[in-house]
Amino acid sequence: QVRLVESGGGLVQAGASLRLSCAASGGTFSPYGMGWFRQVPGKEREFVAAIGRTFITNYADSVTGRFAISRDNAKNTVYLQMNSLRPEDTADYYCAAGTPSSWPPRLTSDFKYWGQGTQVTVSS
């Protein structure tokens, strides 16, 4: 069974950059499509970015041009580089893995495995 652990969250000022990491263990990593989602308390979990087995990427409109998802299969790690952070980016960020049949995979149901989340807070 694949286990995912996010790290790299924290408190930063608006305009700053932050890089999140998602380390996978317990299974092969390269066959999976990977995604990042975020959730604010009381709100639904929303799509942020996805990267496929062929390294194709897709982003939510709210983060396009500011965020970049990447993967290092040799290290079983997925990254989310976040630049020009805004207060509205504040949320718990979750890493996900799955084998979606369609592209882009923007629904939580497109992914089977989830990490525990890491908190990102952006102050004004």
Tab-separated table of N, CA and C in Angstrom:
chain	number	residue	atom	x	y	z
A	1	GLN	N	0.840	-1.177	0.000
A	1	GLN	CA	0.000	0.000	0.000
A	1	GLN	C	0.883	1.238	0.000
A	2	VAL	N	0.544	2.213	-0.831
A	2	VAL	CA	1.326	3.429	-0.957
A	2	VAL	C	0.996	4.381	0.191
A	3	ARG	N	2.037	4.898	0.817
A	3	ARG	CA	1.883	5.919	1.849
A	3	ARG	C	2.495	7.218	1.355
A	4	LEU	N	1.809	8.317	1.605
A	4	LEU	CA	2.243	9.629	1.172
A	4	LEU	C	2.376	10.547	2.377
A	5	VAL	N	3.488	11.267	2.457
A	5	VAL	CA	3.744	12.178	3.562
A	5	VAL	C	4.176	13.524	3.006
A	6	GLU	N	3.379	14.557	3.287
A	6	GLU	CA	3.697	15.906	2.839
A	6	GLU	C	4.568	16.614	3.869
A	7	SER	N	5.364	17.565	3.392
A	7	SER	CA	6.175	18.392	4.267
A	7	SER	C	6.489	19.704	3.555
A	8	GLY	N	6.985	20.668	4.303
A	8	GLY	CA	7.415	21.931	3.734
A	8	GLY	C	6.482	23.094	3.972
A	9	GLY	N	5.339	22.852	4.584
A	9	GLY	CA	4.415	23.934	4.866
A	9	GLY	C	4.926	24.830	5.973
A	10	GLY	N	4.275	25.974	6.125
A	10	GLY	CA	4.669	26.905	7.161
A	10	GLY	C	3.978	28.237	7.007
A	11	LEU	N	4.447	29.209	7.773
A	11	LEU	CA	3.911	30.569	7.761
A	11	LEU	C	4.863	31.478	7.007
A	12	VAL	N	4.354	32.121	5.957
A	12	VAL	CA	5.164	33.030	5.152
A	12	VAL	C	4.377	34.295	4.859
A	13	GLN	N	5.088	35.317	4.412
A	13	GLN	CA	4.466	36.578	4.045
A	13	GLN	C	4.011	36.559	2.592
A	14	ALA	N	3.023	37.365	2.285
A	14	ALA	CA	2.553	37.486	0.913
A	14	ALA	C	3.708	37.854	-0.009
A	15	GLY	N	3.755	37.204	-1.165
A	15	GLY	CA	4.820	37.423	-2.120
A	15	GLY	C	5.977	36.463	-1.986
A	16	ALA	N	6.026	35.719	-0.904
A	16	ALA	CA	7.107	34.777	-0.667
A	16	ALA	C	6.907	33.495	-1.468
A	17	SER	N	7.919	32.635	-1.425
A	17	SER	CA	7.879	31.344	-2.092
A	17	SER	C	8.005	30.225	-1.080
A	18	LEU	N	7.467	29.072	-1.438
A	18	LEU	CA	7.509	27.907	-0.573
A	18	LEU	C	7.498	26.668	-1.451
A	19	ARG	N	8.238	25.650	-1.053
A	19	ARG	CA	8.238	24.399	-1.797
A	19	ARG	C	7.742	23.265	-0.912
A	20	LEU	N	6.666	22.622	-1.339
A	20	LEU	CA	6.127	21.473	-0.647
A	20	LEU	C	6.688	20.196	-1.244
A	21	SER	N	6.872	19.189	-0.403
A	21	SER	CA	7.342	17.889	-0.848
A	21	SER	C	6.347	16.818	-0.439
A	22	CYS	N	6.266	15.783	-1.246
A	22	CYS	CA	5.417	14.633	-0.961
A	22	CYS	C	6.240	13.382	-1.197
A	23	ALA	N	6.593	12.700	-0.124
A	23	ALA	CA	7.405	11.493	-0.202
A	23	ALA	C	6.509	10.263	-0.173
A	24	ALA	N	6.731	9.359	-1.105
A	24	ALA	CA	5.946	8.135	-1.211
A	24	ALA	C	6.771	6.935	-0.788
A	25	SER	N	6.106	5.977	-0.157
A	25	SER	CA	6.752	4.740	0.251
A	25	SER	C	5.734	3.611	0.249
A	26	GLY	N	6.231	2.377	0.299
A	26	GLY	CA	5.351	1.227	0.384
A	26	GLY	C	4.913	0.650	-0.947
A	27	GLY	N	5.395	1.201	-2.030
A	27	GLY	CA	5.036	0.720	-3.343
A	27	GLY	C	5.765	1.474	-4.429
A	28	THR	N	5.573	1.031	-5.651
A	28	THR	CA	6.193	1.724	-6.777
A	28	THR	C	5.539	3.079	-6.977
A	29	PHE	N	6.324	4.059	-7.370
A	29	PHE	CA	5.887	5.434	-7.496
A	29	PHE	C	5.619	5.837	-8.937
A	30	SER	N	6.458	5.404	-9.839
A	30	SER	CA	6.403	5.871	-11.220
A	30	SER	C	5.096	5.575	-11.960
A	31	PRO	N	4.349	4.498	-11.641
A	31	PRO	CA	3.117	4.242	-12.406
A	31	PRO	C	1.977	5.210	-12.110
A	32	TYR	N	2.078	5.993	-11.053
A	32	TYR	CA	0.964	6.821	-10.611
A	32	TYR	C	0.986	8.225	-11.176
A	33	GLY	N	-0.221	8.721	-11.457
A	33	GLY	CA	-0.396	10.139	-11.618
A	33	GLY	C	-0.462	10.761	-10.230
A	34	MET	N	0.048	11.969	-10.086
A	34	MET	CA	0.115	12.621	-8.785
A	34	MET	C	-0.616	13.949	-8.825
A	35	GLY	N	-1.177	14.327	-7.692
A	35	GLY	CA	-1.900	15.581	-7.621
A	35	GLY	C	-1.710	16.288	-6.296
A	36	TRP	N	-1.941	17.584	-6.321
A	36	TRP	CA	-1.984	18.402	-5.114
A	36	TRP	C	-3.367	19.034	-5.007
A	37	PHE	N	-3.946	18.934	-3.830
A	37	PHE	CA	-5.217	19.564	-3.514
A	37	PHE	C	-5.040	20.422	-2.276
A	38	ARG	N	-5.970	21.336	-2.049
A	38	ARG	CA	-5.927	22.139	-0.834
A	38	ARG	C	-7.326	22.297	-0.268
A	39	GLN	N	-7.379	22.525	1.045
A	39	GLN	CA	-8.665	22.606	1.716
A	39	GLN	C	-8.613	23.598	2.861
A	40	VAL	N	-9.611	24.460	2.906
A	40	VAL	CA	-9.806	25.401	4.003
A	40	VAL	C	-10.877	24.821	4.917
A	41	PRO	N	-10.736	24.948	6.235
A	41	PRO	CA	-11.762	24.416	7.143
A	41	PRO	C	-13.155	24.887	6.770
A	42	GLY	N	-14.077	23.937	6.677
A	42	GLY	CA	-15.449	24.243	6.321
A	42	GLY	C	-15.715	24.305	4.835
A	43	LYS	N	-14.671	24.162	4.016
A	43	LYS	CA	-14.823	24.223	2.572
A	43	LYS	C	-14.461	22.883	1.939
A	44	GLU	N	-14.826	22.735	0.688
A	44	GLU	CA	-14.521	21.517	-0.042
A	44	GLU	C	-13.042	21.473	-0.414
A	45	ARG	N	-12.533	20.269	-0.610
A	45	ARG	CA	-11.159	20.103	-1.049
A	45	ARG	C	-11.076	20.421	-2.534
A	46	GLU	N	-10.176	21.328	-2.920
A	46	GLU	CA	-10.121	21.783	-4.295
A	46	GLU	C	-8.812	21.406	-4.978
A	47	PHE	N	-8.905	21.204	-6.262
A	47	PHE	CA	-7.768	20.838	-7.089
A	47	PHE	C	-6.783	21.984	-7.221
A	48	VAL	N	-5.497	21.663	-7.172
A	48	VAL	CA	-4.441	22.653	-7.349
A	48	VAL	C	-3.597	22.347	-8.585
A	49	ALA	N	-3.045	21.130	-8.647
A	49	ALA	CA	-2.155	20.776	-9.747
A	49	ALA	C	-2.070	19.266	-9.873
A	50	ALA	N	-1.710	18.802	-11.067
A	50	ALA	CA	-1.530	17.384	-11.313
A	50	ALA	C	-0.366	17.167	-12.262
A	51	ILE	N	0.278	16.019	-12.131
A	51	ILE	CA	1.351	15.634	-13.031
A	51	ILE	C	1.192	14.158	-13.353
A	52	GLY	N	1.265	13.830	-14.631
A	52	GLY	CA	1.035	12.473	-15.077
A	52	GLY	C	2.299	11.641	-15.143
A	53	ARG	N	2.121	10.395	-15.540
A	53	ARG	CA	3.261	9.486	-15.668
A	53	ARG	C	4.241	9.952	-16.729
A	54	THR	N	3.735	10.674	-17.729
A	54	THR	CA	4.577	11.204	-18.791
A	54	THR	C	5.073	12.608	-18.485
A	55	PHE	N	4.848	13.099	-17.271
A	55	PHE	CA	5.292	14.403	-16.793
A	55	PHE	C	4.477	15.564	-17.346
A	56	ILE	N	3.371	15.275	-18.010
A	56	ILE	CA	2.459	16.333	-18.399
A	56	ILE	C	1.850	16.943	-17.139
A	57	THR	N	1.605	18.257	-17.153
A	57	THR	CA	1.103	18.957	-15.974
A	57	THR	C	-0.182	19.704	-16.274
A	58	ASN	N	-0.931	19.982	-15.223
A	58	ASN	CA	-2.159	20.748	-15.326
A	58	ASN	C	-2.367	21.521	-14.032
A	59	TYR	N	-2.908	22.748	-14.131
A	59	TYR	CA	-3.045	23.621	-12.978
A	59	TYR	C	-4.426	24.246	-12.910
A	60	ALA	N	-4.866	24.492	-11.684
A	60	ALA	CA	-6.067	25.280	-11.484
A	60	ALA	C	-5.816	26.708	-11.942
A	61	ASP	N	-6.872	27.377	-12.404
A	61	ASP	CA	-6.719	28.743	-12.895
A	61	ASP	C	-6.143	29.672	-11.828
A	62	SER	N	-6.469	29.427	-10.573
A	62	SER	CA	-6.048	30.302	-9.493
A	62	SER	C	-4.549	30.262	-9.224
A	63	VAL	N	-3.857	29.219	-9.702
A	63	VAL	CA	-2.429	29.089	-9.423
A	63	VAL	C	-1.576	29.068	-10.680
A	64	THR	N	-2.189	29.045	-11.847
A	64	THR	CA	-1.438	29.010	-13.095
A	64	THR	C	-0.484	30.199	-13.189
A	65	GLY	N	0.771	29.912	-13.516
A	65	GLY	CA	1.784	30.953	-13.613
A	65	GLY	C	2.518	31.221	-12.318
A	66	ARG	N	1.994	30.726	-11.203
A	66	ARG	CA	2.632	30.941	-9.907
A	66	ARG	C	3.164	29.646	-9.301
A	67	PHE	N	2.455	28.547	-9.523
A	67	PHE	CA	2.830	27.257	-8.951
A	67	PHE	C	3.394	26.343	-10.028
A	68	ALA	N	4.252	25.417	-9.629
A	68	ALA	CA	4.807	24.429	-10.542
A	68	ALA	C	4.910	23.079	-9.838
A	69	ILE	N	4.315	22.065	-10.435
A	69	ILE	CA	4.402	20.712	-9.906
A	69	ILE	C	5.486	19.955	-10.665
A	70	SER	N	6.231	19.129	-9.956
A	70	SER	CA	7.267	18.318	-10.573
A	70	SER	C	7.383	17.005	-9.821
A	71	ARG	N	8.067	16.047	-10.428
A	71	ARG	CA	8.253	14.758	-9.774
A	71	ARG	C	9.651	14.232	-10.041
A	72	ASP	N	10.175	13.501	-9.068
A	72	ASP	CA	11.462	12.844	-9.175
A	72	ASP	C	11.218	11.382	-8.842
A	73	ASN	N	11.034	10.572	-9.865
A	73	ASN	CA	10.688	9.169	-9.648
A	73	ASN	C	11.799	8.405	-8.924
A	74	ALA	N	13.048	8.774	-9.168
A	74	ALA	CA	14.163	8.106	-8.513
A	74	ALA	C	14.135	8.312	-7.006
A	75	LYS	N	13.574	9.431	-6.561
A	75	LYS	CA	13.486	9.745	-5.139
A	75	LYS	C	12.096	9.513	-4.573
A	76	ASN	N	11.167	9.016	-5.391
A	76	ASN	CA	9.786	8.783	-4.966
A	76	ASN	C	9.188	10.027	-4.315
A	77	THR	N	9.391	11.166	-4.958
A	77	THR	CA	8.976	12.432	-4.382
A	77	THR	C	8.319	13.318	-5.431
A	78	VAL	N	7.250	13.987	-5.021
A	78	VAL	CA	6.572	14.987	-5.833
A	78	VAL	C	6.697	16.327	-5.125
A	79	TYR	N	6.861	17.385	-5.899
A	79	TYR	CA	7.050	18.715	-5.348
A	79	TYR	C	5.976	19.669	-5.849
A	80	LEU	N	5.713	20.692	-5.052
A	80	LEU	CA	4.883	21.802	-5.478
A	80	LEU	C	5.622	23.081	-5.135
A	81	GLN	N	6.176	23.726	-6.152
A	81	GLN	CA	6.846	25.006	-5.973
A	81	GLN	C	5.806	26.106	-6.042
A	82	MET	N	5.694	26.891	-4.985
A	82	MET	CA	4.691	27.941	-4.888
A	82	MET	C	5.392	29.287	-4.815
A	83	ASN	N	5.139	30.128	-5.805
A	83	ASN	CA	5.722	31.460	-5.865
A	83	ASN	C	4.631	32.513	-5.776
A	84	SER	N	5.028	33.729	-5.433
A	84	SER	CA	4.104	34.854	-5.337
A	84	SER	C	2.869	34.489	-4.519
A	85	LEU	N	3.096	33.937	-3.361
A	85	LEU	CA	1.999	33.456	-2.527
A	85	LEU	C	1.090	34.595	-2.079
A	86	ARG	N	-0.192	34.288	-2.011
A	86	ARG	CA	-1.222	35.235	-1.617
A	86	ARG	C	-1.960	34.721	-0.392
A	87	PRO	N	-2.582	35.607	0.388
A	87	PRO	CA	-3.341	35.141	1.550
A	87	PRO	C	-4.399	34.105	1.191
A	88	GLU	N	-5.004	34.205	0.026
A	88	GLU	CA	-6.014	33.244	-0.380
A	88	GLU	C	-5.446	31.859	-0.687
A	89	ASP	N	-4.117	31.721	-0.710
A	89	ASP	CA	-3.491	30.415	-0.851
A	89	ASP	C	-3.435	29.668	0.478
A	90	THR	N	-3.777	30.326	1.557
A	90	THR	CA	-3.757	29.699	2.873
A	90	THR	C	-4.707	28.509	2.913
A	91	ALA	N	-4.188	27.346	3.285
A	91	ALA	CA	-4.982	26.122	3.315
A	91	ALA	C	-4.114	24.971	3.798
A	92	ASP	N	-4.747	23.837	4.031
A	92	ASP	CA	-4.033	22.587	4.207
A	92	ASP	C	-3.841	21.964	2.831
A	93	TYR	N	-2.616	21.606	2.507
A	93	TYR	CA	-2.299	21.061	1.198
A	93	TYR	C	-2.093	19.555	1.288
A	94	TYR	N	-2.733	18.821	0.375
A	94	TYR	CA	-2.712	17.373	0.370
A	94	TYR	C	-2.125	16.832	-0.925
A	95	CYS	N	-1.299	15.829	-0.793
A	95	CYS	CA	-0.740	15.101	-1.917
A	95	CYS	C	-1.593	13.867	-2.184
A	96	ALA	N	-1.750	13.511	-3.450
A	96	ALA	CA	-2.570	12.362	-3.815
A	96	ALA	C	-1.922	11.579	-4.949
A	97	ALA	N	-2.189	10.280	-4.972
A	97	ALA	CA	-1.685	9.395	-6.017
A	97	ALA	C	-2.815	8.529	-6.538
A	98	GLY	N	-2.785	8.251	-7.819
A	98	GLY	CA	-3.802	7.405	-8.404
A	98	GLY	C	-3.494	7.057	-9.840
A	99	THR	N	-4.419	6.347	-10.442
A	99	THR	CA	-4.304	5.965	-11.848
A	99	THR	C	-5.557	6.423	-12.584
A	100	PRO	N	-5.754	7.733	-12.704
A	100	PRO	CA	-6.954	8.242	-13.362
A	100	PRO	C	-7.017	7.852	-14.830
A	101	SER	N	-8.234	7.644	-15.295
A	101	SER	CA	-8.444	7.231	-16.676
A	101	SER	C	-8.614	8.411	-17.620
A	102	SER	N	-8.792	9.615	-17.072
A	102	SER	CA	-8.976	10.797	-17.887
A	102	SER	C	-7.973	11.875	-17.492
A	103	TRP	N	-7.807	12.836	-18.390
A	103	TRP	CA	-6.891	13.941	-18.147
A	103	TRP	C	-7.553	15.260	-18.469
A	104	PRO	N	-7.422	16.270	-17.599
A	104	PRO	CA	-6.710	16.240	-16.330
A	104	PRO	C	-7.558	15.661	-15.193
A	105	PRO	N	-6.936	15.029	-14.216
A	105	PRO	CA	-7.665	14.493	-13.062
A	105	PRO	C	-7.858	15.573	-12.009
A	106	ARG	N	-9.042	16.151	-11.962
A	106	ARG	CA	-9.307	17.283	-11.086
A	106	ARG	C	-10.248	16.972	-9.935
A	107	LEU	N	-10.700	15.730	-9.840
A	107	LEU	CA	-11.618	15.333	-8.792
A	107	LEU	C	-10.907	14.491	-7.745
A	108	THR	N	-11.358	14.598	-6.501
A	108	THR	CA	-10.763	13.777	-5.449
A	108	THR	C	-10.950	12.294	-5.743
A	109	SER	N	-12.047	11.949	-6.423
A	109	SER	CA	-12.311	10.561	-6.765
A	109	SER	C	-11.360	10.018	-7.823
A	110	ASP	N	-10.580	10.878	-8.458
A	110	ASP	CA	-9.581	10.442	-9.424
A	110	ASP	C	-8.344	9.855	-8.758
A	111	PHE	N	-8.241	9.997	-7.446
A	111	PHE	CA	-7.057	9.564	-6.714
A	111	PHE	C	-7.428	8.605	-5.593
A	112	LYS	N	-6.596	7.595	-5.396
A	112	LYS	CA	-6.860	6.568	-4.402
A	112	LYS	C	-6.110	6.788	-3.093
A	113	TYR	N	-4.885	7.266	-3.169
A	113	TYR	CA	-4.043	7.416	-1.983
A	113	TYR	C	-3.842	8.884	-1.644
A	114	TRP	N	-3.864	9.179	-0.342
A	114	TRP	CA	-3.768	10.557	0.139
A	114	TRP	C	-2.812	10.679	1.313
A	115	GLY	N	-2.116	11.803	1.372
A	115	GLY	CA	-1.292	12.115	2.519
A	115	GLY	C	-2.105	12.773	3.613
A	116	GLN	N	-1.453	13.085	4.717
A	116	GLN	CA	-2.134	13.653	5.879
A	116	GLN	C	-2.292	15.165	5.811
A	117	GLY	N	-1.597	15.800	4.888
A	117	GLY	CA	-1.706	17.227	4.705
A	117	GLY	C	-0.598	18.008	5.393
A	118	THR	N	-0.296	19.180	4.855
A	118	THR	CA	0.644	20.103	5.461
A	118	THR	C	0.065	21.512	5.359
A	119	GLN	N	0.198	22.281	6.421
A	119	GLN	CA	-0.447	23.586	6.501
A	119	GLN	C	0.402	24.667	5.866
A	120	VAL	N	-0.247	25.508	5.063
A	120	VAL	CA	0.383	26.682	4.478
A	120	VAL	C	-0.422	27.902	4.890
A	121	THR	N	0.235	28.857	5.525
A	121	THR	CA	-0.412	30.090	5.939
A	121	THR	C	0.342	31.265	5.345
A	122	VAL	N	-0.374	32.132	4.634
A	122	VAL	CA	0.221	33.291	3.991
A	122	VAL	C	-0.366	34.541	4.632
A	123	SER	N	0.468	35.328	5.277
A	123	SER	CA	0.024	36.537	5.950
A	123	SER	C	0.068	37.722	5.001
A	124	SER	N	-0.826	38.680	5.224
A	124	SER	CA	-0.911	39.858	4.379
A	124	SER	C	0.135	40.881	4.759
